[in-house]
Amino acid sequence: MRRRHDRPWPIPLGVLQVVLGALAHVPWYGFALLLAGPTVLLIARKRSPAWAVAGVCAVALGFVALDNPLGPVVPGIVAAVILAVVNGARVAAWLALAGLWLGWIGLGWIGLGLLRVRLFDSALEELKWLGMAVLLAGIAEIVDNRRQRAIVYRRLWEEERRRREEEAQRRAGEQRLQIARELHDVLAHSLSLITVRASIALELLDSDPGEVREALLAIKQASKGGLDEVRSVLHGFRSEQAPRSPAPDLSMLDDLVAQSEAAGLTVRLVRTGIGGDVPAGAGLAAYRIIQEGLTNVIRHSTARSAVVSVHHAGWALLIGVSDDGPARMSESDSGSGVIGVRERAAALGGWAEIGPNAKGGFEIRVALPL
């Protein structure tokens, strides 16, 4: 069912012109012309706006030629001219207005001809009608200008909406990647420590119960520390409030080294450079990179020692993690940790070199700009 606001607007326009004609005491045969103009608009307004405005002006000229007042057909003329201009047929609208005015002048010159038409008024009075035609053309141009501006604003709004949606999707993707990277580093390190200490406990279960107790305590501490870090990471992403525990940074390297040594890995930590404060983002990235490097040694190397170097060069933070190898050939590396190291370095505008070293082990070298 067609709704009221979906009806073609020329229909109410025809009703308006009939009402104006009745108020102006138009003869009965004039009502047919009052309805003819809106009918032309209804038929040709979409297919040919130029023919629509020409037809409406012609009907209006015929209406006044029958000695009817101009007032009742003015709404149709205004609607047709504006319709033609906004649809790109402005030349046709101007020509139709000019033809209507010239026809109006011509009817004044006919005077006492066969048709009952108006008499020619003074030149000033006739110029008044020309001014009204020019005013109507100006109004049509203003309407078209406002329409074009509305179209441009709507297009800009749509582009801005799409840009914001794409930006929100990009941020959501980056957040998911960051969550995955943080959880991978935390869980991989904690589970690696737990796996190593559990293996030691199983081997010494009968021969050295005291060492088993030490291994179980290390497993408890590693699991508790891992769970606390996971909660802190998830809380930081779920809430805009400050996290419950501070984000890891270089000040926590001693604890990280102690955790690795509890898993049976001897770590030599070398700090050099000018010292000074490190931005929070670079500190977190450096901590996670070193954590991933030590986790790789524990999981994928037979080496029982590793060297961690941190050099503060002022303009950059240089990080290195290396071991003497050899690698466990029976295990395969999924590559997620290595990818995470490269992504962390690239996110800060730095670079990472990862691969075998001259001693047969594995080495990670990263530079993080400050």
Short mmCIF file of C-alpha atoms in Angstrom, two decimals:
data_model
loop_
_atom_site.label_atom_id
_atom_site.label_comp_id
_atom_site.label_asym_id
_atom_site.label_seq_id
_atom_site.Cartn_x
_atom_site.Cartn_y
_atom_site.Cartn_z
CA MET A 1 0.00 0.00 0.00
CA ARG A 2 1.34 3.44 -0.97
CA ARG A 3 1.87 5.74 1.98
CA ARG A 4 0.68 9.32 1.99
CA HIS A 5 4.19 10.78 1.87
CA ASP A 6 5.02 8.55 -1.11
CA ARG A 7 2.32 10.06 -3.34
CA PRO A 8 3.56 12.12 -6.33
CA TRP A 9 3.72 15.75 -5.27
CA PRO A 10 2.01 17.09 -8.49
CA ILE A 11 -1.32 15.71 -7.19
CA PRO A 12 -1.47 18.06 -4.16
CA LEU A 13 -0.21 20.82 -6.45
CA GLY A 14 -3.22 20.31 -8.75
CA VAL A 15 -5.57 20.44 -5.77
CA LEU A 16 -3.94 23.70 -4.65
CA GLN A 17 -4.36 25.28 -8.09
CA VAL A 18 -8.02 24.24 -8.26
CA VAL A 19 -8.64 25.80 -4.85
CA LEU A 20 -6.89 29.02 -5.93
CA GLY A 21 -8.95 29.00 -9.13
CA ALA A 22 -12.16 28.69 -7.15
CA LEU A 23 -11.15 31.59 -4.92
CA ALA A 24 -10.35 33.65 -8.04
CA HIS A 25 -13.76 32.77 -9.60
CA VAL A 26 -12.27 30.98 -12.60
CA PRO A 27 -14.87 29.74 -15.13
CA TRP A 28 -15.61 26.06 -15.14
CA TYR A 29 -13.61 25.41 -18.31
CA GLY A 30 -10.50 26.96 -16.72
CA PHE A 31 -10.24 24.17 -14.15
CA ALA A 32 -9.20 21.76 -16.88
CA LEU A 33 -6.11 23.92 -17.56
CA LEU A 34 -5.43 24.23 -13.82
CA LEU A 35 -5.20 20.45 -13.68
CA ALA A 36 -3.33 20.16 -16.99
CA GLY A 37 -0.13 21.71 -15.62
CA PRO A 38 0.29 19.28 -12.69
CA THR A 39 -0.63 16.44 -15.05
CA VAL A 40 2.23 17.40 -17.36
CA LEU A 41 4.57 17.46 -14.35
CA LEU A 42 3.30 14.08 -13.19
CA ILE A 43 3.96 12.49 -16.60
CA ALA A 44 7.20 14.18 -17.73
CA ARG A 45 8.94 15.25 -14.49
CA LYS A 46 11.30 12.25 -14.45
CA ARG A 47 11.67 11.48 -18.15
CA SER A 48 12.16 15.01 -19.46
CA PRO A 49 12.21 17.97 -17.03
CA ALA A 50 12.81 20.32 -20.00
CA TRP A 51 9.57 19.28 -21.71
CA ALA A 52 7.77 19.41 -18.37
CA VAL A 53 8.66 23.06 -17.71
CA ALA A 54 7.86 24.00 -21.32
CA GLY A 55 4.48 22.27 -21.11
CA VAL A 56 3.56 23.89 -17.80
CA CYS A 57 4.47 27.38 -19.07
CA ALA A 58 2.48 26.77 -22.27
CA VAL A 59 -0.57 25.66 -20.27
CA ALA A 60 -0.20 28.72 -18.03
CA LEU A 61 -0.04 31.01 -21.06
CA GLY A 62 -3.18 29.39 -22.46
CA PHE A 63 -4.90 29.82 -19.12
CA VAL A 64 -4.30 33.60 -18.97
CA ALA A 65 -5.13 33.90 -22.70
CA LEU A 66 -8.70 32.90 -21.78
CA ASP A 67 -8.95 36.02 -19.64
CA ASN A 68 -8.15 34.20 -16.40
CA PRO A 69 -5.94 35.63 -13.66
CA LEU A 70 -2.33 34.52 -13.50
CA GLY A 71 -2.38 33.74 -9.77
CA PRO A 72 -3.86 30.20 -9.78
CA VAL A 73 -1.18 28.83 -12.16
CA VAL A 74 1.79 30.40 -10.34
CA PRO A 75 2.41 27.34 -8.05
CA GLY A 76 2.70 25.07 -11.08
CA ILE A 77 5.14 27.46 -12.81
CA VAL A 78 7.31 27.72 -9.68
CA ALA A 79 7.37 23.94 -9.21
CA ALA A 80 8.18 23.26 -12.86
CA VAL A 81 11.03 25.81 -13.01
CA ILE A 82 12.64 24.55 -9.79
CA LEU A 83 12.24 20.95 -10.95
CA ALA A 84 13.95 21.71 -14.27
CA VAL A 85 16.86 23.59 -12.66
CA VAL A 86 17.63 20.96 -10.04
CA ASN A 87 17.57 18.26 -12.72
CA GLY A 88 20.09 20.08 -14.94
CA ALA A 89 17.63 21.57 -17.44
CA ARG A 90 18.22 25.18 -16.36
CA VAL A 91 18.53 26.47 -19.94
CA ALA A 92 15.10 25.02 -20.74
CA ALA A 93 13.72 26.62 -17.54
CA TRP A 94 15.10 30.06 -18.50
CA LEU A 95 13.80 29.75 -22.06
CA ALA A 96 10.37 28.66 -20.79
CA LEU A 97 10.22 31.65 -18.42
CA ALA A 98 11.33 33.99 -21.22
CA GLY A 99 8.70 32.52 -23.54
CA LEU A 100 6.04 32.89 -20.87
CA TRP A 101 6.93 36.55 -20.31
CA LEU A 102 7.05 37.30 -24.04
CA GLY A 103 3.70 35.55 -24.46
CA TRP A 104 2.33 37.64 -21.61
CA ILE A 105 3.54 40.80 -23.38
CA GLY A 106 2.10 39.56 -26.68
CA LEU A 107 -1.29 38.98 -25.10
CA GLY A 108 -1.25 42.58 -23.92
CA TRP A 109 -0.64 43.80 -27.47
CA ILE A 110 -3.46 41.68 -28.90
CA GLY A 111 -5.86 43.66 -26.78
CA LEU A 112 -9.24 43.60 -28.51
CA GLY A 113 -8.60 40.57 -30.69
CA LEU A 114 -10.81 37.54 -31.05
CA LEU A 115 -9.76 36.22 -27.65
CA ARG A 116 -10.71 37.94 -24.45
CA VAL A 117 -7.24 38.76 -23.19
CA ARG A 118 -5.79 41.42 -20.90
CA LEU A 119 -4.94 44.92 -22.03
CA PHE A 120 -1.34 46.12 -22.19
CA ASP A 121 -0.33 47.91 -18.98
CA SER A 122 2.35 50.53 -18.53
CA ALA A 123 5.97 49.65 -19.33
CA LEU A 124 6.87 49.71 -15.61
CA GLU A 125 4.02 47.30 -14.85
CA GLU A 126 5.18 44.94 -17.59
CA LEU A 127 8.79 45.09 -16.31
CA LYS A 128 7.46 44.04 -12.93
CA TRP A 129 6.48 40.69 -14.41
CA LEU A 130 9.94 40.37 -15.92
CA GLY A 131 11.44 40.99 -12.48
CA MET A 132 9.22 38.30 -11.02
CA ALA A 133 10.41 35.85 -13.67
CA VAL A 134 14.05 36.71 -12.89
CA LEU A 135 13.33 36.33 -9.16
CA LEU A 136 11.83 32.90 -9.77
CA ALA A 137 14.93 31.88 -11.74
CA GLY A 138 17.12 33.08 -8.85
CA ILE A 139 15.06 31.14 -6.32
CA ALA A 140 15.43 28.01 -8.45
CA GLU A 141 19.20 28.51 -8.55
CA ILE A 142 19.30 28.93 -4.76
CA VAL A 143 17.30 25.73 -4.29
CA ASP A 144 19.62 23.87 -6.65
CA ASN A 145 22.68 25.25 -4.84
CA ARG A 146 21.33 24.14 -1.48
CA ARG A 147 20.51 20.74 -2.94
CA GLN A 148 24.02 20.33 -4.34
CA ARG A 149 25.52 21.34 -1.00
CA ALA A 150 23.28 18.85 0.77
CA ILE A 151 24.45 16.12 -1.62
CA VAL A 152 28.10 17.03 -1.01
CA TYR A 153 27.60 17.12 2.76
CA ARG A 154 25.80 13.78 2.65
CA ARG A 155 28.63 12.27 0.61
CA LEU A 156 31.23 13.67 3.00
CA TRP A 157 29.24 12.34 5.95
CA GLU A 158 29.08 8.90 4.37
CA GLU A 159 32.82 8.95 3.69
CA GLU A 160 33.51 10.04 7.26
CA ARG A 161 31.23 7.30 8.59
CA ARG A 162 32.99 4.69 6.46
CA ARG A 163 36.38 6.05 7.57
CA ARG A 164 35.37 5.81 11.22
CA GLU A 165 34.08 2.28 10.74
CA GLU A 166 37.30 1.25 9.00
CA GLU A 167 39.32 2.95 11.73
CA ALA A 168 37.32 1.14 14.42
CA GLN A 169 37.83 -2.18 12.62
CA ARG A 170 41.54 -1.47 12.24
CA ARG A 171 41.87 -0.61 15.92
CA ALA A 172 39.91 -3.71 16.90
CA GLY A 173 42.21 -5.82 14.73
CA GLU A 174 45.29 -4.22 16.24
CA GLN A 175 43.89 -4.76 19.73
CA ARG A 176 43.20 -8.44 19.01
CA LEU A 177 46.73 -8.81 17.64
CA GLN A 178 48.19 -7.09 20.68
CA ILE A 179 46.17 -9.29 23.05
CA ALA A 180 47.28 -12.40 21.19
CA ARG A 181 50.91 -11.26 21.25
CA GLU A 182 50.85 -10.43 24.98
CA LEU A 183 49.12 -13.68 25.92
CA HIS A 184 51.49 -15.70 23.75
CA ASP A 185 54.54 -14.21 25.43
CA VAL A 186 53.14 -14.61 28.94
CA LEU A 187 51.78 -18.12 28.52
CA ALA A 188 54.68 -19.45 26.46
CA HIS A 189 57.20 -18.32 29.06
CA SER A 190 55.20 -19.50 32.08
CA LEU A 191 54.26 -22.86 30.56
CA SER A 192 57.84 -23.44 29.41
CA LEU A 193 59.09 -22.90 32.96
CA ILE A 194 56.39 -25.20 34.30
CA THR A 195 57.21 -27.89 31.72
CA VAL A 196 60.93 -27.82 32.49
CA ARG A 197 60.48 -27.90 36.25
CA ALA A 198 57.85 -30.65 35.96
CA SER A 199 60.26 -32.74 33.89
CA ILE A 200 62.97 -32.27 36.53
CA ALA A 201 60.54 -33.24 39.28
CA LEU A 202 59.58 -36.45 37.46
CA GLU A 203 63.23 -37.41 36.95
CA LEU A 204 64.14 -36.81 40.63
CA LEU A 205 60.91 -38.05 42.16
CA ASP A 206 62.55 -41.12 43.73
CA SER A 207 66.19 -40.09 44.02
CA ASP A 208 65.98 -36.55 45.40
CA PRO A 209 62.64 -35.61 47.04
CA GLY A 210 64.09 -32.29 48.22
CA GLU A 211 64.74 -31.20 44.65
CA VAL A 212 61.20 -32.27 43.75
CA ARG A 213 59.89 -29.92 46.43
CA GLU A 214 61.99 -27.11 44.94
CA ALA A 215 60.61 -27.88 41.47
CA LEU A 216 57.03 -27.86 42.73
CA LEU A 217 57.57 -24.50 44.43
CA ALA A 218 59.02 -23.13 41.18
CA ILE A 219 55.99 -24.47 39.27
CA LYS A 220 53.65 -22.80 41.75
CA GLN A 221 55.47 -19.48 41.45
CA ALA A 222 55.58 -19.65 37.64
CA SER A 223 51.88 -20.50 37.38
CA LYS A 224 50.91 -17.77 39.86
CA GLY A 225 53.08 -15.20 38.09
CA GLY A 226 51.69 -16.21 34.71
CA LEU A 227 48.09 -15.98 35.91
CA ASP A 228 48.73 -12.56 37.44
CA GLU A 229 50.20 -11.30 34.16
CA VAL A 230 47.29 -12.72 32.16
CA ARG A 231 44.80 -11.01 34.48
CA SER A 232 46.71 -7.75 34.20
CA VAL A 233 46.80 -7.92 30.40
CA LEU A 234 43.08 -8.71 30.08
CA HIS A 235 42.10 -6.10 32.67
CA GLY A 236 44.05 -3.47 30.75
CA PHE A 237 42.13 -4.21 27.56
CA ARG A 238 38.71 -4.59 29.15
CA SER A 239 38.80 -1.45 31.28
CA GLU A 240 39.90 2.11 30.67
CA GLN A 241 41.11 2.28 34.27
CA ALA A 242 44.72 1.78 35.22
CA PRO A 243 45.81 -1.89 35.38
CA ARG A 244 46.00 -3.56 38.77
CA SER A 245 49.72 -4.25 38.39
CA PRO A 246 52.32 -2.21 36.49
CA ALA A 247 53.27 -3.28 32.99
CA PRO A 248 56.57 -5.18 32.82
CA ASP A 249 59.64 -3.14 31.91
CA LEU A 250 63.42 -3.34 32.12
CA SER A 251 63.35 -2.85 35.90
CA MET A 252 61.87 -6.38 36.16
CA LEU A 253 64.65 -8.11 34.23
CA ASP A 254 66.20 -9.49 37.40
CA ASP A 255 62.94 -11.30 38.24
CA LEU A 256 62.77 -12.62 34.66
CA VAL A 257 66.33 -13.90 34.92
CA ALA A 258 65.52 -15.54 38.26
CA GLN A 259 62.53 -17.32 36.73
CA SER A 260 64.67 -18.64 33.89
CA GLU A 261 67.38 -19.80 36.28
CA ALA A 262 64.72 -21.61 38.29
CA ALA A 263 64.10 -23.63 35.12
CA GLY A 264 67.76 -24.64 34.99
CA LEU A 265 68.99 -21.98 32.57
CA THR A 266 72.01 -19.90 33.57
CA VAL A 267 71.52 -16.34 32.35
CA ARG A 268 74.19 -13.64 32.20
CA LEU A 269 72.64 -10.17 32.10
CA VAL A 270 74.83 -7.40 30.69
CA ARG A 271 73.70 -3.77 30.97
CA THR A 272 75.67 -1.04 29.20
CA GLY A 273 75.13 2.44 27.83
CA ILE A 274 74.31 5.84 29.23
CA GLY A 275 71.33 4.71 31.30
CA GLY A 276 68.35 6.96 31.84
CA ASP A 277 64.60 6.52 31.58
CA VAL A 278 63.09 4.37 28.85
CA PRO A 279 59.58 5.12 27.47
CA ALA A 280 56.90 2.75 28.72
CA GLY A 281 56.19 1.32 25.26
CA ALA A 282 59.86 0.60 24.55
CA GLY A 283 60.34 -0.84 28.06
CA LEU A 284 57.42 -3.24 27.66
CA ALA A 285 58.56 -4.28 24.17
CA ALA A 286 62.13 -4.86 25.39
CA TYR A 287 60.93 -6.97 28.32
CA ARG A 288 58.69 -9.11 26.10
CA ILE A 289 61.45 -9.57 23.51
CA ILE A 290 63.92 -10.74 26.15
CA GLN A 291 61.23 -12.96 27.67
CA GLU A 292 60.56 -14.54 24.28
CA GLY A 293 64.28 -15.02 23.66
CA LEU A 294 64.76 -16.85 26.97
CA THR A 295 61.63 -18.92 26.33
CA ASN A 296 63.04 -20.00 22.96
CA VAL A 297 66.27 -21.10 24.65
CA ILE A 298 64.36 -23.12 27.26
CA ARG A 299 62.03 -24.75 24.75
CA HIS A 300 64.11 -25.20 21.61
CA SER A 301 67.75 -25.41 22.63
CA THR A 302 69.92 -27.90 24.51
CA ALA A 303 72.05 -25.01 25.79
CA ARG A 304 71.88 -24.42 29.53
CA SER A 305 73.22 -20.89 29.42
CA ALA A 306 72.23 -17.69 27.68
CA VAL A 307 73.45 -14.12 27.43
CA VAL A 308 71.11 -11.14 27.60
CA SER A 309 72.55 -7.76 26.66
CA VAL A 310 70.79 -4.38 27.00
CA HIS A 311 72.56 -1.29 25.68
CA HIS A 312 71.07 2.20 26.12
CA ALA A 313 72.57 4.25 23.28
CA GLY A 314 70.53 7.37 23.95
CA TRP A 315 68.86 7.35 20.55
CA ALA A 316 67.95 3.65 20.68
CA LEU A 317 67.74 0.63 22.93
CA LEU A 318 69.81 -2.30 21.64
CA ILE A 319 68.80 -5.75 22.84
CA GLY A 320 70.44 -9.12 22.34
CA VAL A 321 69.60 -12.65 23.48
CA SER A 322 71.87 -15.52 22.44
CA ASP A 323 72.78 -19.08 23.41
CA ASP A 324 75.45 -21.56 22.38
CA GLY A 325 73.02 -24.22 21.14
CA PRO A 326 72.64 -26.61 19.56
CA ALA A 327 68.93 -26.59 18.84
CA ARG A 328 66.66 -29.54 19.56
CA MET A 329 66.16 -30.94 16.06
CA SER A 330 63.23 -33.10 17.16
CA GLU A 331 61.09 -30.05 17.94
CA SER A 332 59.70 -27.60 15.46
CA ASP A 333 59.15 -23.92 16.11
CA SER A 334 55.78 -22.58 15.05
CA GLY A 335 57.31 -19.19 14.49
CA SER A 336 54.72 -17.25 16.51
CA GLY A 337 57.30 -15.95 18.97
CA VAL A 338 59.68 -14.84 16.23
CA ILE A 339 56.84 -13.09 14.42
CA GLY A 340 55.87 -11.38 17.68
CA VAL A 341 59.42 -10.09 18.16
CA ARG A 342 59.48 -8.63 14.66
CA GLU A 343 56.03 -7.07 15.11
CA ARG A 344 56.99 -5.44 18.41
CA ALA A 345 60.11 -3.95 16.88
CA ALA A 346 58.29 -2.76 13.76
CA ALA A 347 55.50 -1.18 15.82
CA LEU A 348 58.07 1.15 17.43
CA GLY A 349 59.90 1.86 14.17
CA GLY A 350 62.78 -0.47 14.96
CA TRP A 351 64.28 -3.58 13.39
CA ALA A 352 65.04 -7.16 14.40
CA GLU A 353 67.60 -9.71 13.22
CA ILE A 354 66.82 -13.29 14.24
CA GLY A 355 68.68 -16.44 13.31
CA PRO A 356 71.60 -18.81 14.02
CA ASN A 357 74.86 -17.41 15.36
CA ALA A 358 78.48 -18.41 14.73
CA LYS A 359 78.56 -20.73 17.77
CA GLY A 360 75.76 -22.92 16.49
CA GLY A 361 73.12 -21.43 18.75
CA PHE A 362 70.37 -18.92 18.18
CA GLU A 363 70.48 -15.14 18.50
CA ILE A 364 67.98 -12.30 18.61
CA ARG A 365 69.19 -8.74 18.00
CA VAL A 366 66.72 -5.85 18.16
CA ALA A 367 67.02 -2.06 17.99
CA LEU A 368 64.18 0.03 19.43
CA PRO A 369 64.31 3.80 18.72
CA LEU A 370 63.82 6.06 21.75
#
